Amino acid sequence: MGNHLFDLVRARIPAPEARFALIDDGRVFSYADMVEASARYAGALVSLGVKPGDRVAVQVEKSIEALMLYLGTVRAGAIFLPLNTGYTPAEIEYFLGDAEPSVFVCDPSKADALRPYAEKAGARLETLGVWRSHDVWAGTLPDRALASPAQFADVARGPDDLAAILYTSGTTGRSKGAMLSHDNLASNALALVDYWRFTKDDVLLHALPIFHTHGLFVATNTVLLAGAAMILLPKFDPEQVFKYMAQATAMMGVPTFYVRLLQDKRLGKETTAHMRLFVSGSAPLLAETHREWRERTGHAILERYGMTETNMNTSNPYDGERVAGTVGFPLPGVSARVVDPETGKALGRDEIGMIEVKGPNVFKGYWRNPEKTAAEFRADGFFITGDLGKIDPAGYVHIVGRGKDLIITGGYNVYPKEVEVEIDEMQGVVESAVFGCAHPDFGEGVTAVVVVRPGAEVTAASIQKALDQRLAKFKLPKQVFVVGDLPRNTMGKVQKNLLREQYKDIYLSRKAGE
């Protein structure tokens, strides 16, 4: 038995001298460099006592070295556990205590603050910073890697062995560790290579963070299994994107990327002429953004749908209509259905219910949480995503919100997306978030928080008046708040849990019936 995931990577290397990554500091990594560097990191981990199945927790800035550490972890037979760079030491304490990694790798600047938590969890602390010059490698782990052999005998790992644990965002309760196997990652990347037509001639503009499934697995693994190349940017920066776009053929981003690029006068058909594909995910893409991008560039953004627990589930087609406001069709090998959340009974086309998926991409369960794992799977193997949606007559999947976002007001169900779509289409509105707040008469009151364009003559009253002609009475927001922006997490998702907390008492402090 070989090392399932890395064996596939090896088999698809176009040539040792082929370019794998162009780094923004001017360095160029070939595929031969990738194999050697990942071997050195694998050797460094083994020298630290890392054994097959051990967890390697990582909270570091984005760099080619961090990607080599990911691949080295896979080759060493260990389990890669990336952590959001925005997590505080107190949050890191929870993850280390829950995962019990044998090694924890952090940025050198955070080592002193995080060392007590690593020691408490029984993890050895190592550091990995950003490469600064041809002579300086920042961190203890790169030093160990440089001292390790350039060859490594990959540890045997099968398709069902774990390759990574990714913690969910934890917007409701404690984060849970989603266990992803070698085949979960490999099968999904292979499906995307085929579905999105990636080849060795592609160059991906990689501006996503790599502590999340989008940047780490969707972007990186797809490039590797296509034998393609990437331009690795430390973060999203419009200046850098425009600098390198003429050298790229594809870009993966979150909706915020596209909104910010649309604000730049340089964006147009000429600046995107070399590109063949723009992909958006991790948060809903507004239909207005989709339309404006197509008008400006001639490209239709391809929106897809995935989760920490499943990698990618659906995608708009490469060939065929990319329908704004939908996330396309189930990927090859993936099954999707919509069921009644209470009974689990399958629903018909255009009926809103809970989305469930099944396929080789679906994770193995939650780390050390068999009860939660059992609760999230149906007897026939379908995973309950927690997302509400529908499948239209043409087969396109629509996401209308999270199950926890469903508003029950006066006994009626209100799906936030229905209201948000109407508000977002109003002249002068940038975006909106609709959610429920406790109400003494109705159980929950529909509440809308709206961002408007600077200078637009849009008020809470004008929004409510416009909605009055477009929505059933029970769906109308009882309160509308106009704000400067919406709270988001690092992947651009609106954090409705923060909004619910902020506005939780607005109806309880008013007289019943208002």
Coordinates of C-alpha atoms in Angstrom, one line a residue:
M1 CA 0.0 0.0 0.0
G2 CA 1.3 3.4 -0.9
N3 CA 0.5 6.9 0.3
H4 CA -2.9 7.3 -1.4
L5 CA -3.0 11.1 -1.8
F6 CA 0.6 11.8 -2.5
D7 CA 0.9 8.8 -4.9
L8 CA -1.8 10.5 -7.0
V9 CA 0.1 13.8 -6.9
R10 CA 3.3 12.1 -8.0
A11 CA 1.5 10.3 -10.8
R12 CA 0.3 13.5 -12.3
I13 CA 3.5 15.6 -12.3
P14 CA 3.8 16.7 -15.9
A15 CA 7.7 16.9 -15.7
P16 CA 10.1 17.5 -12.8
E17 CA 11.2 20.8 -14.3
A18 CA 7.6 22.0 -14.8
R19 CA 6.6 25.0 -12.8
F20 CA 4.5 24.4 -9.7
A21 CA 4.4 27.8 -8.0
L22 CA 5.4 31.4 -8.7
I23 CA 5.7 33.2 -5.3
D24 CA 5.2 36.9 -5.0
D25 CA 8.7 37.4 -3.7
G26 CA 10.1 36.2 -7.1
R27 CA 11.0 32.6 -6.3
V28 CA 9.8 29.9 -8.6
F29 CA 9.1 26.3 -7.4
S30 CA 9.2 23.5 -9.9
Y31 CA 7.5 20.2 -9.3
A32 CA 10.9 18.7 -8.4
D33 CA 11.3 21.4 -5.8
M34 CA 7.9 20.5 -4.4
V35 CA 8.8 16.9 -4.1
E36 CA 12.1 17.7 -2.4
A37 CA 10.7 20.4 0.0
S38 CA 7.8 18.2 1.1
A39 CA 10.2 15.3 1.7
R40 CA 12.3 17.5 3.9
Y41 CA 9.3 18.6 5.9
A42 CA 8.1 15.0 6.2
G43 CA 11.6 14.1 7.5
A44 CA 11.6 17.0 10.0
L45 CA 8.2 15.9 11.4
V46 CA 9.4 12.3 11.8
S47 CA 12.6 13.5 13.5
L48 CA 10.3 15.2 16.0
G49 CA 8.6 11.9 16.8
V50 CA 5.5 12.3 14.6
K51 CA 3.9 8.9 14.0
P52 CA 1.2 7.8 11.6
G53 CA -2.1 9.2 12.7
D54 CA -0.6 11.9 14.9
R55 CA -2.1 15.4 14.4
V56 CA 0.1 18.3 13.3
A57 CA -1.7 21.6 14.2
V58 CA -0.6 24.6 12.3
Q59 CA -1.4 28.4 12.7
V60 CA 1.0 30.2 10.4
E61 CA 0.8 32.9 7.7
K62 CA 0.3 31.8 4.1
S63 CA 3.5 30.8 2.3
I64 CA 4.9 28.1 0.0
E65 CA 6.6 26.6 3.1
A66 CA 3.2 26.2 4.8
L67 CA 2.0 24.3 1.7
M68 CA 5.1 22.1 1.8
L69 CA 4.4 21.4 5.5
Y70 CA 0.9 20.3 4.5
L71 CA 2.3 17.9 1.9
G72 CA 5.0 16.8 4.2
T73 CA 2.4 16.0 6.9
V74 CA 0.5 13.8 4.4
R75 CA 3.7 12.1 3.3
A76 CA 4.6 11.4 7.0
G77 CA 1.3 9.7 7.4
A78 CA 0.1 12.3 9.9
I79 CA -3.1 14.4 10.0
F80 CA -2.9 18.1 9.0
L81 CA -4.9 20.4 11.2
P82 CA -4.8 24.0 9.9
L83 CA -6.1 26.8 12.2
N84 CA -7.4 30.2 11.3
T85 CA -4.6 32.9 11.7
G86 CA -7.2 35.1 13.4
Y87 CA -7.8 32.8 16.3
T88 CA -6.7 34.1 19.7
P89 CA -4.6 32.2 22.2
A90 CA -7.7 31.3 24.2
E91 CA -9.3 29.9 21.1
I92 CA -6.1 28.0 20.2
E93 CA -6.2 26.4 23.7
Y94 CA -9.5 24.8 22.9
F95 CA -8.3 23.3 19.5
L96 CA -5.1 22.0 21.0
G97 CA -6.9 20.5 23.9
D98 CA -9.5 18.8 21.7
A99 CA -7.2 17.5 18.9
E100 CA -4.1 16.7 21.1
P101 CA -1.6 17.2 18.4
S102 CA 2.0 15.9 18.8
V103 CA 3.4 19.0 17.2
F104 CA 2.0 22.6 17.0
V105 CA 3.5 24.9 14.5
C106 CA 3.0 28.7 14.9
D107 CA 4.4 32.0 13.7
P108 CA 7.6 32.9 15.5
S109 CA 6.0 36.2 16.7
K110 CA 3.3 34.2 18.5
A111 CA 5.5 31.5 20.1
D112 CA 5.8 33.0 23.5
A113 CA 2.1 33.6 23.9
L114 CA 1.1 30.1 22.6
R115 CA 3.8 28.0 24.2
P116 CA 1.9 27.5 27.5
Y117 CA -1.1 26.2 25.6
A118 CA 1.1 23.8 23.5
E119 CA 2.7 22.5 26.7
K120 CA -0.7 22.1 28.4
A121 CA -1.9 20.0 25.4
G122 CA 1.3 17.9 25.4
A123 CA 2.4 19.3 22.0
R124 CA 5.9 20.2 20.9
L125 CA 6.0 23.8 19.7
E126 CA 7.8 24.6 16.5
T127 CA 7.8 27.8 14.5
L128 CA 7.4 28.7 10.8
G129 CA 7.5 32.2 9.5
V130 CA 7.6 33.8 6.1
W131 CA 10.8 33.3 4.0
R132 CA 12.6 36.7 4.0
S133 CA 15.7 36.3 1.9
H134 CA 18.0 33.8 0.1
D135 CA 19.8 33.3 3.4
V136 CA 17.1 33.5 6.1
W137 CA 14.4 31.0 6.9
A138 CA 12.2 32.2 9.7
G139 CA 11.5 29.5 12.2
T140 CA 12.7 26.3 13.8
L141 CA 10.8 23.9 11.6
P142 CA 12.3 25.2 8.3
D143 CA 15.7 24.9 9.9
R144 CA 14.9 21.2 10.7
A145 CA 13.6 20.7 7.1
L146 CA 16.8 22.1 5.6
A147 CA 18.8 19.6 7.8
S148 CA 16.6 16.7 6.7
P149 CA 17.3 14.5 3.6
A150 CA 15.9 15.5 0.2
Q151 CA 14.3 12.1 -0.2
F152 CA 11.7 10.5 2.0
A153 CA 10.0 7.1 1.9
D154 CA 6.3 8.0 2.1
V155 CA 4.4 6.4 5.0
A156 CA 1.8 4.0 3.8
R157 CA -1.7 5.4 4.0
G158 CA -4.9 4.0 2.4
P159 CA -7.9 5.8 1.0
D160 CA -9.8 5.7 4.3
D161 CA -6.9 6.9 6.5
L162 CA -7.2 10.5 7.7
A163 CA -5.3 13.2 5.9
A164 CA -6.7 16.3 7.7
I165 CA -9.0 17.6 10.4
L166 CA -10.7 20.9 9.7
Y167 CA -12.6 22.6 12.5
T168 CA -16.0 24.0 11.6
S169 CA -16.5 27.7 12.0
G170 CA -18.4 27.2 15.3
T171 CA -21.0 29.9 14.8
T172 CA -23.3 27.8 17.0
G173 CA -21.6 26.2 19.9
R174 CA -18.1 24.8 20.0
S175 CA -16.3 24.0 16.8
K176 CA -16.2 20.4 15.7
G177 CA -13.3 18.7 14.0
A178 CA -14.3 17.3 10.6
M179 CA -12.2 14.2 9.8
L180 CA -11.2 14.1 6.1
S181 CA -9.6 11.0 4.5
H182 CA -7.1 10.7 1.8
D183 CA -9.8 9.7 -0.6
N184 CA -12.2 12.5 0.5
L185 CA -9.6 15.0 -0.7
A186 CA -8.3 13.0 -3.7
S187 CA -11.7 12.1 -5.2
N188 CA -13.0 15.7 -4.9
A189 CA -9.9 17.2 -6.4
L190 CA -10.1 14.8 -9.3
A191 CA -13.7 15.6 -9.9
L192 CA -13.0 19.3 -10.0
V193 CA -10.0 18.8 -12.4
D194 CA -12.4 17.2 -14.8
Y195 CA -15.5 19.3 -14.2
W196 CA -13.7 22.6 -14.4
R197 CA -11.4 21.5 -17.2
F198 CA -8.1 22.0 -15.4
T199 CA -4.9 20.9 -17.3
K200 CA -1.1 21.2 -17.0
D201 CA -1.4 24.4 -19.0
D202 CA -3.4 26.2 -16.4
V203 CA -2.1 28.8 -14.0
L204 CA -4.2 29.5 -10.9
L205 CA -4.2 32.9 -9.3
H206 CA -4.2 31.8 -5.6
A207 CA -5.1 34.6 -3.3
L208 CA -7.2 32.6 -0.8
P209 CA -6.1 31.7 2.8
I210 CA -4.9 28.2 3.3
F211 CA -6.4 27.4 6.7
H212 CA -9.7 26.7 5.0
T213 CA -11.0 24.0 2.6
H214 CA -11.3 26.5 -0.3
G215 CA -7.7 27.7 -0.5
L216 CA -6.0 24.5 0.9
F217 CA -8.0 21.7 -0.8
V218 CA -10.1 23.1 -3.6
A219 CA -7.3 25.4 -5.0
T220 CA -4.1 23.6 -4.1
N221 CA -5.2 20.0 -4.6
T222 CA -6.9 20.8 -7.9
V223 CA -3.7 22.4 -9.1
L224 CA -1.6 19.4 -8.0
L225 CA -3.8 16.8 -9.5
A226 CA -4.0 18.7 -12.8
G227 CA -0.2 19.1 -12.9
A228 CA -0.9 22.8 -13.3
A229 CA 0.8 25.8 -11.7
M230 CA -0.2 28.6 -9.3
I231 CA 0.7 32.1 -8.6
L232 CA 0.8 32.2 -4.8
L233 CA -0.2 35.5 -3.3
P234 CA 0.1 36.0 0.5
K235 CA -3.5 37.5 0.5
F236 CA -6.0 39.1 -1.7
D237 CA -4.8 42.5 -2.9
P238 CA -6.3 44.1 -6.1
E239 CA -2.9 45.5 -7.0
Q240 CA -1.3 42.1 -6.9
V241 CA -4.3 40.5 -8.7
F242 CA -4.0 43.0 -11.6
K243 CA -0.2 42.6 -11.7
Y244 CA -0.4 38.8 -12.2
M245 CA -3.8 38.3 -14.0
A246 CA -2.2 38.4 -17.4
Q247 CA -0.1 35.4 -16.5
A248 CA -3.0 33.3 -15.1
T249 CA -5.8 31.4 -16.6
A250 CA -8.1 30.9 -13.6
M251 CA -8.9 32.4 -10.2
M252 CA -10.8 31.1 -7.2
G253 CA -12.2 33.6 -4.8
V254 CA -14.9 34.6 -2.3
P255 CA -17.6 37.1 -3.3
T256 CA -15.8 39.9 -1.6
F257 CA -12.9 39.5 -4.1
Y258 CA -15.2 40.1 -7.0
V259 CA -17.0 43.0 -5.4
R260 CA -13.7 44.8 -4.7
L261 CA -12.4 44.1 -8.2
L262 CA -15.6 45.6 -9.7
Q263 CA -14.8 48.8 -7.8
D264 CA -11.5 49.1 -9.8
K265 CA -11.6 51.0 -13.1
R266 CA -8.9 48.6 -14.5
L267 CA -11.3 45.7 -14.6
G268 CA -12.6 45.0 -18.1
K269 CA -12.5 42.6 -21.0
E270 CA -8.8 43.6 -21.8
T271 CA -7.5 42.8 -18.3
T272 CA -9.3 39.5 -18.1
A273 CA -8.6 38.4 -21.7
H274 CA -6.1 35.8 -20.7
M275 CA -8.4 34.2 -18.1
R276 CA -10.7 31.2 -18.9
L277 CA -12.4 30.7 -15.5
F278 CA -13.5 32.7 -12.4
V279 CA -14.9 30.6 -9.5
S280 CA -16.7 31.9 -6.4
G281 CA -17.6 30.1 -3.2
S282 CA -17.5 30.1 0.6
A283 CA -20.4 32.6 0.7
P284 CA -23.4 33.5 -1.5
L285 CA -22.6 35.5 -4.6
L286 CA -25.2 38.3 -5.2
A287 CA -27.0 38.0 -8.6
E288 CA -26.1 41.7 -9.1
T289 CA -22.4 40.9 -8.8
H290 CA -22.7 38.1 -11.2
R291 CA -24.5 40.3 -13.8
E292 CA -22.1 43.2 -13.4
W293 CA -19.0 41.0 -13.7
R294 CA -20.3 39.5 -16.9
E295 CA -21.1 42.9 -18.3
R296 CA -17.6 44.2 -17.5
T297 CA -15.5 41.2 -18.4
G298 CA -17.5 39.0 -20.6
H299 CA -16.9 36.1 -18.1
A300 CA -19.7 34.4 -16.2
I301 CA -18.5 33.6 -12.6
L302 CA -18.9 29.9 -11.8
E303 CA -20.5 29.5 -8.4
R304 CA -20.2 26.3 -6.5
Y305 CA -21.3 24.9 -3.1
G306 CA -19.2 23.1 -0.5
M307 CA -18.7 22.7 3.2
T308 CA -15.9 21.9 5.6
E309 CA -17.3 18.4 6.0
T310 CA -17.7 17.6 2.4
N311 CA -15.3 19.7 0.2
M312 CA -17.3 20.5 -2.9
N313 CA -20.8 19.2 -3.5
T314 CA -22.2 21.0 -6.5
S315 CA -21.1 23.4 -9.2
N316 CA -22.5 25.4 -12.0
P317 CA -21.5 23.9 -15.3
Y318 CA -18.3 24.7 -17.2
D319 CA -20.1 24.3 -20.4
G320 CA -23.7 25.5 -20.2
E321 CA -25.6 28.2 -18.4
R322 CA -24.2 29.4 -15.1
V323 CA -27.3 30.6 -13.4
A324 CA -26.9 33.5 -11.0
G325 CA -28.2 32.7 -7.5
T326 CA -27.8 29.0 -7.9
V327 CA -24.9 26.6 -7.1
G328 CA -25.4 24.3 -10.1
F329 CA -25.6 20.6 -10.2
P330 CA -24.2 17.8 -8.0
L331 CA -20.6 17.0 -9.0
P332 CA -20.0 13.6 -10.7
G333 CA -20.2 10.9 -8.0
V334 CA -22.1 13.1 -5.6
S335 CA -25.8 12.7 -4.8
A336 CA -27.9 15.5 -3.5
R337 CA -31.5 15.6 -2.3
V338 CA -33.9 17.9 -0.5
V339 CA -36.0 16.5 2.3
D340 CA -38.5 17.6 4.9
P341 CA -36.3 18.6 7.9
E342 CA -38.7 16.9 10.4
T343 CA -39.6 13.6 8.7
G344 CA -36.7 13.1 6.3
K345 CA -39.1 12.5 3.5
A346 CA -37.8 13.4 0.0
L347 CA -39.4 16.6 -1.5
G348 CA -40.2 17.4 -5.1
R349 CA -38.7 20.0 -7.4
D350 CA -38.9 23.6 -6.2
E351 CA -39.9 22.5 -2.7
I352 CA -37.7 24.0 0.0
G353 CA -36.3 21.7 2.6
M354 CA -33.0 20.4 4.1
I355 CA -30.2 19.6 1.6
E356 CA -28.5 16.2 2.1
V357 CA -25.5 14.9 0.2
K358 CA -23.7 11.6 -0.3
G359 CA -20.5 10.7 -2.0
P360 CA -16.8 9.9 -1.7
N361 CA -16.2 13.6 -0.8
V362 CA -18.2 13.3 2.5
F363 CA -16.1 13.3 5.6
K364 CA -15.7 10.4 8.0
G365 CA -17.3 12.1 11.0
Y366 CA -16.5 14.5 13.8
W367 CA -13.3 14.0 15.8
R368 CA -14.0 12.2 19.0
N369 CA -17.7 13.0 18.8
P370 CA -19.6 9.8 17.7
E371 CA -22.9 11.1 19.0
K372 CA -22.8 14.2 16.8
T373 CA -21.6 12.1 13.9
A374 CA -24.5 9.7 14.2
A375 CA -27.0 12.5 14.5
E376 CA -25.8 14.1 11.2
F377 CA -26.1 11.0 9.0
R378 CA -29.2 9.3 7.7
A379 CA -29.4 5.5 7.8
D380 CA -28.8 5.4 4.1
G381 CA -25.5 7.3 4.4
F382 CA -26.7 10.8 3.4
F383 CA -25.1 13.7 5.3
I384 CA -27.5 16.3 6.7
T385 CA -25.8 19.5 5.6
G386 CA -27.8 21.9 7.7
D387 CA -28.5 24.1 4.6
L388 CA -32.0 24.8 3.4
G389 CA -32.5 24.8 -0.3
K390 CA -34.4 23.5 -3.3
I391 CA -33.7 21.8 -6.6
D392 CA -35.5 23.6 -9.5
P393 CA -37.1 21.8 -12.5
A394 CA -33.9 22.2 -14.5
G395 CA -31.9 20.4 -11.7
Y396 CA -30.0 23.5 -10.4
V397 CA -29.5 23.6 -6.6
H398 CA -30.5 26.8 -4.8
I399 CA -29.4 27.6 -1.2
V400 CA -31.9 29.6 0.8
G401 CA -30.1 29.6 4.1
R402 CA -28.9 27.6 7.1
G403 CA -31.5 25.5 8.9
K404 CA -30.7 27.5 12.0
D405 CA -31.6 30.7 10.1
L406 CA -35.1 29.6 9.4
I407 CA -37.6 32.1 10.9
I408 CA -40.8 30.8 12.4
T409 CA -43.1 33.8 12.9
G410 CA -46.7 33.4 13.9
G411 CA -46.6 29.7 12.9
Y412 CA -45.4 30.5 9.4
N413 CA -41.9 29.6 8.0
V414 CA -39.9 32.4 6.5
Y415 CA -36.7 31.6 4.6
P416 CA -34.4 34.6 4.9
K417 CA -33.1 34.3 1.3
E418 CA -36.6 35.0 0.0
V419 CA -36.6 38.4 1.7
E420 CA -32.9 39.1 1.1
V421 CA -33.4 38.6 -2.7
E422 CA -36.2 41.2 -2.8
I423 CA -34.2 43.7 -0.7
D424 CA -30.9 43.2 -2.7
E425 CA -32.7 44.0 -6.0
M426 CA -33.7 47.4 -4.8
Q427 CA -32.0 50.4 -6.3
G428 CA -29.2 51.7 -4.0
V429 CA -29.0 48.5 -1.9
V430 CA -25.6 46.8 -1.6
E431 CA -26.6 43.7 0.4
S432 CA -28.8 42.6 3.3
A433 CA -29.1 40.1 6.0
V434 CA -32.4 38.8 7.3
F435 CA -32.8 36.9 10.5
G436 CA -35.3 36.2 13.4
C437 CA -35.3 37.8 16.8
A438 CA -37.5 36.8 19.8
H439 CA -40.9 38.4 19.7
P440 CA -43.5 38.2 22.5
D441 CA -46.5 37.7 20.1
F442 CA -45.1 36.0 17.1
G443 CA -42.3 33.8 18.5
E444 CA -39.8 35.4 16.2
G445 CA -39.9 38.8 14.3
V446 CA -38.5 39.0 10.8
T447 CA -35.6 41.5 11.0
A448 CA -33.5 43.0 8.2
V449 CA -30.1 44.7 8.4
V450 CA -29.3 46.5 5.1
V451 CA -26.2 48.1 3.6
V452 CA -26.9 50.9 1.1
R453 CA -24.6 52.6 -1.4
P454 CA -23.1 56.0 -0.2
G455 CA -25.4 58.8 -1.2
A456 CA -28.4 56.5 -2.0
E457 CA -31.8 57.8 -0.9
V458 CA -32.7 54.5 0.8
T459 CA -34.3 54.4 4.2
A460 CA -35.7 51.8 6.5
A461 CA -39.2 53.1 5.7
S462 CA -38.7 53.1 1.9
I463 CA -37.5 49.5 2.1
Q464 CA -40.5 48.4 4.1
K465 CA -42.8 50.2 1.7
A466 CA -41.3 48.5 -1.3
L467 CA -41.5 45.1 0.3
D468 CA -45.1 45.6 1.2
Q469 CA -46.0 45.1 -2.5
R470 CA -43.8 42.1 -3.1
L471 CA -44.0 39.8 -0.1
A472 CA -46.8 38.2 1.9
K473 CA -47.6 40.0 5.1
F474 CA -46.0 37.4 7.4
K475 CA -42.7 37.7 5.5
L476 CA -42.3 41.4 5.9
P477 CA -39.6 42.6 8.3
K478 CA -41.0 44.1 11.5
Q479 CA -37.8 46.2 11.8
V480 CA -35.3 47.3 9.2
F481 CA -31.9 48.7 10.1
V482 CA -29.6 50.6 7.7
V483 CA -25.9 50.0 8.5
G484 CA -22.5 50.7 7.1
D485 CA -21.5 47.0 6.7
L486 CA -22.3 43.5 7.8
P487 CA -20.1 41.4 10.1
R488 CA -18.2 38.6 8.3
N489 CA -15.9 35.8 9.1
T490 CA -12.5 35.4 7.4
M491 CA -14.0 33.6 4.4
G492 CA -16.6 36.4 3.8
K493 CA -19.6 34.7 5.3
V494 CA -22.1 37.1 7.0
Q495 CA -22.2 36.2 10.7
K496 CA -25.9 36.2 11.5
N497 CA -25.2 34.9 14.9
L498 CA -23.6 38.2 15.8
L499 CA -26.5 40.2 14.3
R500 CA -29.0 38.0 16.3
E501 CA -27.0 38.8 19.4
Q502 CA -26.8 42.5 18.7
Y503 CA -30.6 42.9 18.0
K504 CA -31.9 40.1 20.3
D505 CA -33.9 42.5 22.6
I506 CA -35.5 44.8 20.0
Y507 CA -39.0 43.3 20.2
L508 CA -38.9 42.2 23.8
S509 CA -38.4 45.8 25.0
R510 CA -41.4 46.9 23.0
K511 CA -45.1 46.5 23.8
A512 CA -46.6 43.2 22.7
G513 CA -48.2 43.4 19.3
E514 CA -45.9 46.1 17.9

